Short mmCIF file of N, CA and C in Angstrom, two decimals:
data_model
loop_
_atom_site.label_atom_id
_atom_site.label_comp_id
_atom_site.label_asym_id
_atom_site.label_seq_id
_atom_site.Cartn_x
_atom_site.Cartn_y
_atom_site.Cartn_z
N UNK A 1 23.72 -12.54 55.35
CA UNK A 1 23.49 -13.97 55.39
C UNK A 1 24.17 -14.59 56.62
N UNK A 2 25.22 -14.04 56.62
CA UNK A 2 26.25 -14.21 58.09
C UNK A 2 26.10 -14.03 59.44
N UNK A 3 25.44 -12.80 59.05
CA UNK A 3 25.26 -11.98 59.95
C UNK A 3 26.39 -11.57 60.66
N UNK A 4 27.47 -10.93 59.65
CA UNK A 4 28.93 -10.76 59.92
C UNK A 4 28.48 -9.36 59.52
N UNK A 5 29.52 -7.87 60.12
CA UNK A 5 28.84 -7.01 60.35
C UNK A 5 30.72 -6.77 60.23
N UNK A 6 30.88 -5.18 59.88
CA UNK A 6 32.06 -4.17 60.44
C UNK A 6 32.75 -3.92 59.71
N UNK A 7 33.91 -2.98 60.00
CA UNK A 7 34.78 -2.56 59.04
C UNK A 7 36.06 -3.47 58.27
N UNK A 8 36.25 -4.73 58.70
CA UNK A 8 36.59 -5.11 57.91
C UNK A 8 36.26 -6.17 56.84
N UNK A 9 35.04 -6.93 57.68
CA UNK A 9 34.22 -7.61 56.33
C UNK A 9 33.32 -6.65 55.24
N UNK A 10 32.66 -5.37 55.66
CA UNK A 10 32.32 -4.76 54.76
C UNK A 10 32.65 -3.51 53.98
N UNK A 11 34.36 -3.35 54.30
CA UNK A 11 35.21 -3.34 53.72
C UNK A 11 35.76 -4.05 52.90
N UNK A 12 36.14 -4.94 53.01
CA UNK A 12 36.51 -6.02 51.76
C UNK A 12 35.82 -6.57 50.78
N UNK A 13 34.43 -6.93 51.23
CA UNK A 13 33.40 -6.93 50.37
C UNK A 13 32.37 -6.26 49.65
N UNK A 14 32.55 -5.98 48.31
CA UNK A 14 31.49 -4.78 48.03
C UNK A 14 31.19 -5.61 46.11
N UNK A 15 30.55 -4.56 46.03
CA UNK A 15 30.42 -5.06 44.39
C UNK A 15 30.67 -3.86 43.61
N UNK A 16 31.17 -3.75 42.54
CA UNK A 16 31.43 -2.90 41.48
C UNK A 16 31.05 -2.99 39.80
N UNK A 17 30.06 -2.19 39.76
CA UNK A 17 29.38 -1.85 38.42
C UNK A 17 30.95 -1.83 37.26
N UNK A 18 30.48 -2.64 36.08
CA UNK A 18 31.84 -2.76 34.92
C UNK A 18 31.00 -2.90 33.89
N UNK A 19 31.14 -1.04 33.34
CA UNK A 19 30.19 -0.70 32.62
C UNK A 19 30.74 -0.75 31.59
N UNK A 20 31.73 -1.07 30.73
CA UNK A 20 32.51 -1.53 29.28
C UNK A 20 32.85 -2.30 29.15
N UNK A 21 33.70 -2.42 28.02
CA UNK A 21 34.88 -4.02 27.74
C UNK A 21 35.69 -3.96 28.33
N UNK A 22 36.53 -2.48 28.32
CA UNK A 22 37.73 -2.44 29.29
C UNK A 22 37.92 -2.65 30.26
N UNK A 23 36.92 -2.03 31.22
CA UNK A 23 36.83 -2.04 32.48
C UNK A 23 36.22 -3.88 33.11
N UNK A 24 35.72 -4.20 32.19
CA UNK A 24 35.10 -5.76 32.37
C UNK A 24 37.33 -6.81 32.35
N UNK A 25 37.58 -6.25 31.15
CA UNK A 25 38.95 -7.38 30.85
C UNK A 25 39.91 -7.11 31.81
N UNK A 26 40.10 -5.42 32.53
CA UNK A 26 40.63 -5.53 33.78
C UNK A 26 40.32 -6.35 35.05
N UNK A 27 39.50 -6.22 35.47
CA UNK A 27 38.81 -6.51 37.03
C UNK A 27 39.11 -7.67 36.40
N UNK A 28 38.50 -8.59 35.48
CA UNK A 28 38.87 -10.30 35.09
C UNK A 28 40.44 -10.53 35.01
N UNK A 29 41.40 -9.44 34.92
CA UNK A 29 42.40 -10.08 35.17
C UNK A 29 43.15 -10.00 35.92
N UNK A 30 42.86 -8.76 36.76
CA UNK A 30 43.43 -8.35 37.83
C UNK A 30 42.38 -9.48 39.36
N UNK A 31 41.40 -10.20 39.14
CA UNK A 31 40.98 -11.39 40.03
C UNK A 31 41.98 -12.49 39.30
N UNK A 32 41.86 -12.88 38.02
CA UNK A 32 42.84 -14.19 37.55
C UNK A 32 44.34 -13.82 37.47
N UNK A 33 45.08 -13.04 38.04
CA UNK A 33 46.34 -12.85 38.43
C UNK A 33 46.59 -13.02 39.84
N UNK A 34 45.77 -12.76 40.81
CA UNK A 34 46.00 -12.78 42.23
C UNK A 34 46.72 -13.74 42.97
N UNK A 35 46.21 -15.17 42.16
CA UNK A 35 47.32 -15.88 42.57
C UNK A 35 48.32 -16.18 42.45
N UNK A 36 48.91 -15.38 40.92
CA UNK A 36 50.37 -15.17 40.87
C UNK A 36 50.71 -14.36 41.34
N UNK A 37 50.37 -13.08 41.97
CA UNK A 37 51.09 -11.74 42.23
C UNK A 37 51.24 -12.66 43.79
N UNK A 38 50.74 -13.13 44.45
CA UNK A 38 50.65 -13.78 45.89
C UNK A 38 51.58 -14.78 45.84
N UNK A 39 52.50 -15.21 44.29
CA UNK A 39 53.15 -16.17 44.29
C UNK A 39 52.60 -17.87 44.96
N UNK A 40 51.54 -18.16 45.02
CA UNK A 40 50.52 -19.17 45.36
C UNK A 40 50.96 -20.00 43.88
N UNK A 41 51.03 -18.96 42.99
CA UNK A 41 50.94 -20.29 41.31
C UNK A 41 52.01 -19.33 40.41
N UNK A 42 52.81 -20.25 39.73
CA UNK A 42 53.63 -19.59 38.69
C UNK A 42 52.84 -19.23 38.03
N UNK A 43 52.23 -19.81 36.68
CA UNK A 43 51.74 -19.50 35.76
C UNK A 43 50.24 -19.19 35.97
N UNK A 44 49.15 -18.66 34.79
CA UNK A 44 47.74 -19.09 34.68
C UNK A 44 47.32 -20.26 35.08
N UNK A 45 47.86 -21.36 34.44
CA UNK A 45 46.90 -22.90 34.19
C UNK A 45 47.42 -23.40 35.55
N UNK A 46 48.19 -22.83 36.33
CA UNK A 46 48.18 -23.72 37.70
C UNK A 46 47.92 -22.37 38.53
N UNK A 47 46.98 -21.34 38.31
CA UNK A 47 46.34 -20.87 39.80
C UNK A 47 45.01 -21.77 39.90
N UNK A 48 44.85 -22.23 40.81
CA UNK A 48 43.70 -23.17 41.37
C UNK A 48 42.41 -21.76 41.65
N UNK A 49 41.45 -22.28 41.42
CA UNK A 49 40.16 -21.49 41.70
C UNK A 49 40.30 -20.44 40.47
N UNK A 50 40.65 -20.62 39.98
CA UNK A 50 40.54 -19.13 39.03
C UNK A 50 39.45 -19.52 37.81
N UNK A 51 38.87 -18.49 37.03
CA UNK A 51 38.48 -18.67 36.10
C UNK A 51 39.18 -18.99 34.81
N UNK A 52 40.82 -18.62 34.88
CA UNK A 52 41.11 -18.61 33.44
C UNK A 52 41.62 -19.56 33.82
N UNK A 53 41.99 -20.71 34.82
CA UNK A 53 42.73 -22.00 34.96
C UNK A 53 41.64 -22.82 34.43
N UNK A 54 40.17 -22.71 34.87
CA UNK A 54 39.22 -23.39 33.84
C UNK A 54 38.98 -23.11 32.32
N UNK A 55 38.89 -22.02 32.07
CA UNK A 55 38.71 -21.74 30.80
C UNK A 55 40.43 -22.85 29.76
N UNK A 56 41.56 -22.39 30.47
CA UNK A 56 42.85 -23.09 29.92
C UNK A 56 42.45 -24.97 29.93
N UNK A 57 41.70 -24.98 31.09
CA UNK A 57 41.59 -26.54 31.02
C UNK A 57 40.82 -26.73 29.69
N UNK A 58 39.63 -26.10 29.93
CA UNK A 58 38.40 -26.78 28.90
C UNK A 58 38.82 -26.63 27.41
N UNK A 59 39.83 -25.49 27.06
CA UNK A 59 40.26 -24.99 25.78
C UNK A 59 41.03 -26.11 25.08
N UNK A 60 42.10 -26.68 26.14
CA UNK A 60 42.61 -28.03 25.70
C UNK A 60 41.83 -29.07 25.22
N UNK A 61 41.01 -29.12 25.53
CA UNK A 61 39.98 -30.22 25.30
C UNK A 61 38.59 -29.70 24.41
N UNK A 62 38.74 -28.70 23.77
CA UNK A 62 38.26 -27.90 23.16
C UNK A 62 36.77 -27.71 23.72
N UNK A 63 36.55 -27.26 24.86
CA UNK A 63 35.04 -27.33 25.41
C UNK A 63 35.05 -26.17 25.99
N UNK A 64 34.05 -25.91 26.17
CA UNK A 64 33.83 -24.06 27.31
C UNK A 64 33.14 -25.09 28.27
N UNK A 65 34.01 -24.28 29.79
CA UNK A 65 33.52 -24.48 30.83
C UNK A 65 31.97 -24.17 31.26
N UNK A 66 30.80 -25.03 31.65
CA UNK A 66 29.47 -24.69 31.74
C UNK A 66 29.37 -24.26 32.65
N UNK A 67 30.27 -23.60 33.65
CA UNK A 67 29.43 -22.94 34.58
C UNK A 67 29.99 -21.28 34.40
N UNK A 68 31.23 -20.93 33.32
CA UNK A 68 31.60 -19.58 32.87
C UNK A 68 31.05 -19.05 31.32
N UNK A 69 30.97 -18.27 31.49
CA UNK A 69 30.57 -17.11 29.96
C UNK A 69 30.95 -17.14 29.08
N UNK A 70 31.04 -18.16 27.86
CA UNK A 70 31.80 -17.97 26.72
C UNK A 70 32.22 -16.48 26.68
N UNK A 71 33.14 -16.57 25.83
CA UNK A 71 34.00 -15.83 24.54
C UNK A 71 33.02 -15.37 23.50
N UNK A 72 32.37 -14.56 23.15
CA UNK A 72 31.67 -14.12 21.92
C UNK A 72 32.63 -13.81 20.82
N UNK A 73 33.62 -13.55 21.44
CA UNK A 73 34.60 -12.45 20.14
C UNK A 73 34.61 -10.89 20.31
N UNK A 74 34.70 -10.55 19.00
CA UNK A 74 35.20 -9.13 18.97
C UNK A 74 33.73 -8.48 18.99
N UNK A 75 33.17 -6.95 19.45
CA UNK A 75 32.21 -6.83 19.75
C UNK A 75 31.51 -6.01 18.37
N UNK A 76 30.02 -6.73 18.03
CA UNK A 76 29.75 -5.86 17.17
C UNK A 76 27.96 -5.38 17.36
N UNK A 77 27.80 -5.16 16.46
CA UNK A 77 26.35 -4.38 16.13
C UNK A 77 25.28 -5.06 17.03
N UNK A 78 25.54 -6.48 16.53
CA UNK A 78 24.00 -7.83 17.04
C UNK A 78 24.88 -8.23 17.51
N UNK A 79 25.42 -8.00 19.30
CA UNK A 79 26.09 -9.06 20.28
C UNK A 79 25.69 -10.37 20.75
N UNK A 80 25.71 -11.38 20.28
CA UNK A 80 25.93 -12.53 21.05
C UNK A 80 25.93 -12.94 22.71
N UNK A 81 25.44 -13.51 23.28
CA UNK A 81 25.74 -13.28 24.35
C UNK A 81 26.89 -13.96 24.89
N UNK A 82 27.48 -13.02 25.18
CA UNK A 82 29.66 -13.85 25.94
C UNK A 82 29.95 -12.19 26.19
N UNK A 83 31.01 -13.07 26.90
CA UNK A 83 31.94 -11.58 27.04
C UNK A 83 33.01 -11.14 25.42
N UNK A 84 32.97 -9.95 25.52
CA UNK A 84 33.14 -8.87 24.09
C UNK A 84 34.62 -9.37 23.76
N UNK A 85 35.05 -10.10 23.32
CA UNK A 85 36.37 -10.52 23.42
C UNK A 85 36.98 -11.92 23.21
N UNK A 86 37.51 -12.00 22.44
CA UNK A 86 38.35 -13.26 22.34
C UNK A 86 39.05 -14.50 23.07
N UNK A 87 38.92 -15.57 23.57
CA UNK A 87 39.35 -16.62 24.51
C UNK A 87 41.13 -16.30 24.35
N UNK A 88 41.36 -16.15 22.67
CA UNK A 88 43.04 -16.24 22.71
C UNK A 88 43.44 -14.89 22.86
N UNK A 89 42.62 -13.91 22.74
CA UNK A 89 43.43 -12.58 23.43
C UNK A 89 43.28 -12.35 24.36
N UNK A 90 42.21 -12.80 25.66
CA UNK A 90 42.69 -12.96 26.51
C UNK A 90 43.37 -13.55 27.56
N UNK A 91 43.95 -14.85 26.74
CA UNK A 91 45.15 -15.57 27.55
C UNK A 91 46.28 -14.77 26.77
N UNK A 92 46.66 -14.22 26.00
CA UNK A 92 47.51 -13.82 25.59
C UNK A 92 48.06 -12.50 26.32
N UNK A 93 46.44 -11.72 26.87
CA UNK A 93 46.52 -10.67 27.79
C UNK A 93 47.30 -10.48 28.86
N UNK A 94 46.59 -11.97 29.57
CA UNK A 94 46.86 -12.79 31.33
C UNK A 94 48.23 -12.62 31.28
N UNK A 95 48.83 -13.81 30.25
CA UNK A 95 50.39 -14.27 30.33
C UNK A 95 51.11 -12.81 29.88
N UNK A 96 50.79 -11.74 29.39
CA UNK A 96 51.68 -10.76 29.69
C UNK A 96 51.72 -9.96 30.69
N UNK A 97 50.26 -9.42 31.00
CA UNK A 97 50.26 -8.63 32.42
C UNK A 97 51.33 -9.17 33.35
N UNK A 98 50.68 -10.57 33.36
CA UNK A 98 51.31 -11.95 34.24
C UNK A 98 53.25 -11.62 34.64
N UNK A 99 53.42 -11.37 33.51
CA UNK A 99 55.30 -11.32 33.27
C UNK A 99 55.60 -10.30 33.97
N UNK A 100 54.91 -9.24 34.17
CA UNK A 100 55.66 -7.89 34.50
C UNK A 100 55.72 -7.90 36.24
N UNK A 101 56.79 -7.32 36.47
CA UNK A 101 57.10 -7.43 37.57
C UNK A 101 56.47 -6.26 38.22
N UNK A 102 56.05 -6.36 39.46
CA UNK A 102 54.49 -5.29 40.43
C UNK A 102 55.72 -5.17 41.46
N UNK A 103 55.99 -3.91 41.83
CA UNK A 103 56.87 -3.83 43.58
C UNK A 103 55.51 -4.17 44.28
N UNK A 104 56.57 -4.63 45.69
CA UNK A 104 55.17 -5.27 46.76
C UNK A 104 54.76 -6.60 46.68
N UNK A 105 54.75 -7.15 45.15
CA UNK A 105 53.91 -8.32 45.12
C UNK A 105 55.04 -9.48 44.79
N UNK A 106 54.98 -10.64 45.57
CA UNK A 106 56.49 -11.19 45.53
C UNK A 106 55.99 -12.31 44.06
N UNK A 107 55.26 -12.29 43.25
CA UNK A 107 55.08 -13.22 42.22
C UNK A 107 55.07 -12.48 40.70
N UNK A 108 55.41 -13.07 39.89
CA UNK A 108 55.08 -12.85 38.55
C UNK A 108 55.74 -14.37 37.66
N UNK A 109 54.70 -14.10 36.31
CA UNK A 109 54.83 -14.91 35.56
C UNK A 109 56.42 -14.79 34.98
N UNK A 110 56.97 -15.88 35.11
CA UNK A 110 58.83 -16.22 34.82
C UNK A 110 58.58 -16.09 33.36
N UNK A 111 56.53 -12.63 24.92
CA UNK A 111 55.82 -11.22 24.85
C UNK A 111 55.30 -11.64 23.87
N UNK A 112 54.29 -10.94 23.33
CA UNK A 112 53.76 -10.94 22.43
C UNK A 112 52.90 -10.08 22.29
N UNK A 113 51.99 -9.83 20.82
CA UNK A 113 51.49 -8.22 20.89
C UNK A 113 49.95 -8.86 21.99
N UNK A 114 49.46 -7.37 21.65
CA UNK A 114 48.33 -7.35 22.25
C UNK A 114 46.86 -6.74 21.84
N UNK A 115 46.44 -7.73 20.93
CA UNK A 115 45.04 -7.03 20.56
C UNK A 115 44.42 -6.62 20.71
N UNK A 116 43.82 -6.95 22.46
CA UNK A 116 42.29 -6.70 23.13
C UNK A 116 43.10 -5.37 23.81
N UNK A 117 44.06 -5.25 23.85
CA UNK A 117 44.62 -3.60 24.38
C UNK A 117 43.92 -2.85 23.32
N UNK A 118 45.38 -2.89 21.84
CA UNK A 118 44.50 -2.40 21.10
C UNK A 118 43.16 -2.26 20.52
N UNK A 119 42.35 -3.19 21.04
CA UNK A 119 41.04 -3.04 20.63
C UNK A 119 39.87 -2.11 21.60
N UNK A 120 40.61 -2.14 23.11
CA UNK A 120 39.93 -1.28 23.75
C UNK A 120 40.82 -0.22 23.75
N UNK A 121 41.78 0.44 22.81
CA UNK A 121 42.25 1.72 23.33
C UNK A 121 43.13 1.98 24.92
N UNK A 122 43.93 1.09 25.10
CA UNK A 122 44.14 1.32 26.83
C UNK A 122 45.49 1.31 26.07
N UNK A 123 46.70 1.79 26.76
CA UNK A 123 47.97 2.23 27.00
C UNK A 123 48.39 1.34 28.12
N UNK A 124 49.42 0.47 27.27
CA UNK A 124 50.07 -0.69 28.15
C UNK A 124 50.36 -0.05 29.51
N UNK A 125 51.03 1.25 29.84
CA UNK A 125 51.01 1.78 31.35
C UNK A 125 49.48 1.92 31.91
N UNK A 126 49.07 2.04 31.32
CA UNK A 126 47.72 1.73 31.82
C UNK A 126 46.86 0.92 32.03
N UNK A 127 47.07 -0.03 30.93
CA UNK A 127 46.55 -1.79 31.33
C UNK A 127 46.69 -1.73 32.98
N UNK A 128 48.84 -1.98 33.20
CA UNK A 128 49.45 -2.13 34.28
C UNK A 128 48.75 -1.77 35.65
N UNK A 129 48.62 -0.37 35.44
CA UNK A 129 47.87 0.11 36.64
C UNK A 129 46.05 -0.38 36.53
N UNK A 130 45.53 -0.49 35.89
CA UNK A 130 44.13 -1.01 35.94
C UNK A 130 44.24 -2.43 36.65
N UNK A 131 45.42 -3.42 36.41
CA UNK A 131 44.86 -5.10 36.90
C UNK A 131 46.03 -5.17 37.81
N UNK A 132 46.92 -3.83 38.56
CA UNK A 132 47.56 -4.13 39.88
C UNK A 132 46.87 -3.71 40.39
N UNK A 133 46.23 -2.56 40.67
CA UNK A 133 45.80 -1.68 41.21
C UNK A 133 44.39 -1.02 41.22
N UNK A 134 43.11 -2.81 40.81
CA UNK A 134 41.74 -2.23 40.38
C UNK A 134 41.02 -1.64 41.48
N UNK A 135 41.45 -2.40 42.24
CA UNK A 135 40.55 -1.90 43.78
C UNK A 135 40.80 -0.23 44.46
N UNK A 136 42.22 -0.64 44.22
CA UNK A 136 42.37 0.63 44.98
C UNK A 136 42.20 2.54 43.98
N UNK A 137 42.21 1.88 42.80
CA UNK A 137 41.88 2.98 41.70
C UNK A 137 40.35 3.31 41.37
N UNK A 138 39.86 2.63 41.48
CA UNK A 138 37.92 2.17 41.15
C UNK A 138 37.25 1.97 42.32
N UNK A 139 36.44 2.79 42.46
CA UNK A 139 35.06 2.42 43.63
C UNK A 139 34.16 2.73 43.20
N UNK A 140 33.11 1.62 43.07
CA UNK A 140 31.51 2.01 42.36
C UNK A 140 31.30 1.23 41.11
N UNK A 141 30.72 1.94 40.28
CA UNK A 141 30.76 1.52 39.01
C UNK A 141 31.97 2.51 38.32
N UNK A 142 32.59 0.97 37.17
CA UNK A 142 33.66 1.41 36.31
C UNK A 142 33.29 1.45 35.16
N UNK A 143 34.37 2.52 34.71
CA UNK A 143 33.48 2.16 32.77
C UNK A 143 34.62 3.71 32.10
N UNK A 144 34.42 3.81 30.95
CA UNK A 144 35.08 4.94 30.15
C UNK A 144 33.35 5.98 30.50
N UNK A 145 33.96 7.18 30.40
CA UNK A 145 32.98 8.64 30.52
C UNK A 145 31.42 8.37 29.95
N UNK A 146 31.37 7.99 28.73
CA UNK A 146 30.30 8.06 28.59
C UNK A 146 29.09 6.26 28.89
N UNK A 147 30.00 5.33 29.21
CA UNK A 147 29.30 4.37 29.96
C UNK A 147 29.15 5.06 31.26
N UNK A 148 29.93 5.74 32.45
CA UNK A 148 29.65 6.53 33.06
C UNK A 148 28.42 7.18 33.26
N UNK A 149 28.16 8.27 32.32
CA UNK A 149 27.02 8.94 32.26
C UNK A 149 25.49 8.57 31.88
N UNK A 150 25.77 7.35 31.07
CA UNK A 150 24.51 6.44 30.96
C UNK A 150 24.09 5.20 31.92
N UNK A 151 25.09 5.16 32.81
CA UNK A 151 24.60 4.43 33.93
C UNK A 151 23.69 5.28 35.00
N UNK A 152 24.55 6.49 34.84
CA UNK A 152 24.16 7.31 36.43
C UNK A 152 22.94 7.90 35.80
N UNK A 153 22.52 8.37 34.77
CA UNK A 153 21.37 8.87 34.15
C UNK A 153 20.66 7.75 33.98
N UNK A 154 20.67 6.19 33.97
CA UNK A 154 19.57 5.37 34.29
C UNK A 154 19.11 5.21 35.75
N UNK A 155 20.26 5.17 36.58
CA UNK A 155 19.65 4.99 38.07
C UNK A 155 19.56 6.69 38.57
N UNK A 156 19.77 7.89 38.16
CA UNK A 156 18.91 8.88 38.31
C UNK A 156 20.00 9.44 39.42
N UNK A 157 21.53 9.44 38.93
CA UNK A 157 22.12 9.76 40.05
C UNK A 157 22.78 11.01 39.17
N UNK A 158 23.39 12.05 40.64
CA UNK A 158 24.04 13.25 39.92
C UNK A 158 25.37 13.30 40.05
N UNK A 159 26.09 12.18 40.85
CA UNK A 159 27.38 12.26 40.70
C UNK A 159 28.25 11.45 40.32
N UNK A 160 29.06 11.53 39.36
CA UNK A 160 30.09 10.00 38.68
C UNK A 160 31.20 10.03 39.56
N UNK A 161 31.44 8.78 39.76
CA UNK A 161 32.58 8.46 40.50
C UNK A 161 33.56 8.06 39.60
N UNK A 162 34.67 8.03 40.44
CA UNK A 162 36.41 7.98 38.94
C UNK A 162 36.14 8.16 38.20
N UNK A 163 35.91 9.49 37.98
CA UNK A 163 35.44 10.45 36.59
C UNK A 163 36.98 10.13 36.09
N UNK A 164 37.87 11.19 37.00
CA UNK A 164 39.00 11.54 36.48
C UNK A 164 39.80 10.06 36.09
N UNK A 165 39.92 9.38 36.96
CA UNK A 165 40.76 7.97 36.92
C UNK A 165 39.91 7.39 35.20
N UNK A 166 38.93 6.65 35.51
CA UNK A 166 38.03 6.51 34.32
C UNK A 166 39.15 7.46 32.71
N UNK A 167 38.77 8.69 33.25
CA UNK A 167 39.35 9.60 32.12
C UNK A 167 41.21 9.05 31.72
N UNK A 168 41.26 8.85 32.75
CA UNK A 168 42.92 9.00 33.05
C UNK A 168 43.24 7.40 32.08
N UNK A 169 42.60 6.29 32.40
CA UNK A 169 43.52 4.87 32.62
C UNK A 169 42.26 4.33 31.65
N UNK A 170 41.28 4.91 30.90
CA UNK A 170 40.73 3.77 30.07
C UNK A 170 40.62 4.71 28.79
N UNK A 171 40.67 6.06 28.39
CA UNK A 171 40.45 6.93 27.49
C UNK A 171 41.73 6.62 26.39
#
């Protein structure tokens, strides 16, 4: 559209297939943390541009933002259309990832349990590394093994990418 060209705009820009829940509630929080790990915003409700600073606004006022994806809830048989997951587990998610301190990154949020962990099966060391570290762990499409294999067997491909990682940080 730019007609901007090279290794570092098309490097930085790419898109990535998020072929589960897990892999969907990472990448969403590892983008709605950025501006705390950058120290730009203490908390959630004051990073500017983010999605979950809108979603926190509209929740107060009990409204869903119309230009983001409701909340469906927990995921079942006949899905709804929203994302697979709860509005309050995942602010409950944000504000903990949020707390933990990342070397390198000069920000964090200054506990409580965690459902949508337990509900996707991820290992709090593993949350960690999925929403510091999505980019540099994930290239392509993400997902657990067998979203994996039903992606690449729809577009007719023979090789999965972050098989092992995939295996490693969402199993």
């Amino acid at each position: 559209e730019d007609n901007c060209t090279g290794r570092f705009w098309e490097g930085r820009f790419k898109s990535q297939a998020l072929l589960d829940e897990a892999a969907l509630a990472a990448c969403m929080a590892y983008v709605d943390l950025n501006p705390i790990r950058a120290k730009i915003a203490n908390t959630p409700e004051k990073s500017i541009y983010t999605s979950v600073q809108k979603r926190i606004e509209s929740a107060s006022t009990g409204k869903q933002p119309k230009k983001l994806l409701r909340f469906a809830g927990v995921p079942c048989q006949i899905m709804p259309k929203g994302l697979p997951f709860e509005l309050k587990s995942y602010l409950e998610l944000i504000e903990l990832t949020g707390r933990c301190v990342r070397e390198g990154k000069r920000g964090y949020i200054e506990s409580s349990h965690l459902p949508l962990l337990e509900r996707v099966n991820i290992s709090p060391e593993n949350w960690l590394k999925l929403t510091t570290q999505f980019t540099r762990v994930f290239h392509g499409a993400v997902g657990r093994a067998a979203a994996q294999e039903s992606y690449c067997e729809n577009l007719k491909r023979k090789r999965r990418s972050n098989v092992s990682n995939s295996e490693k940080l969402l199993a």
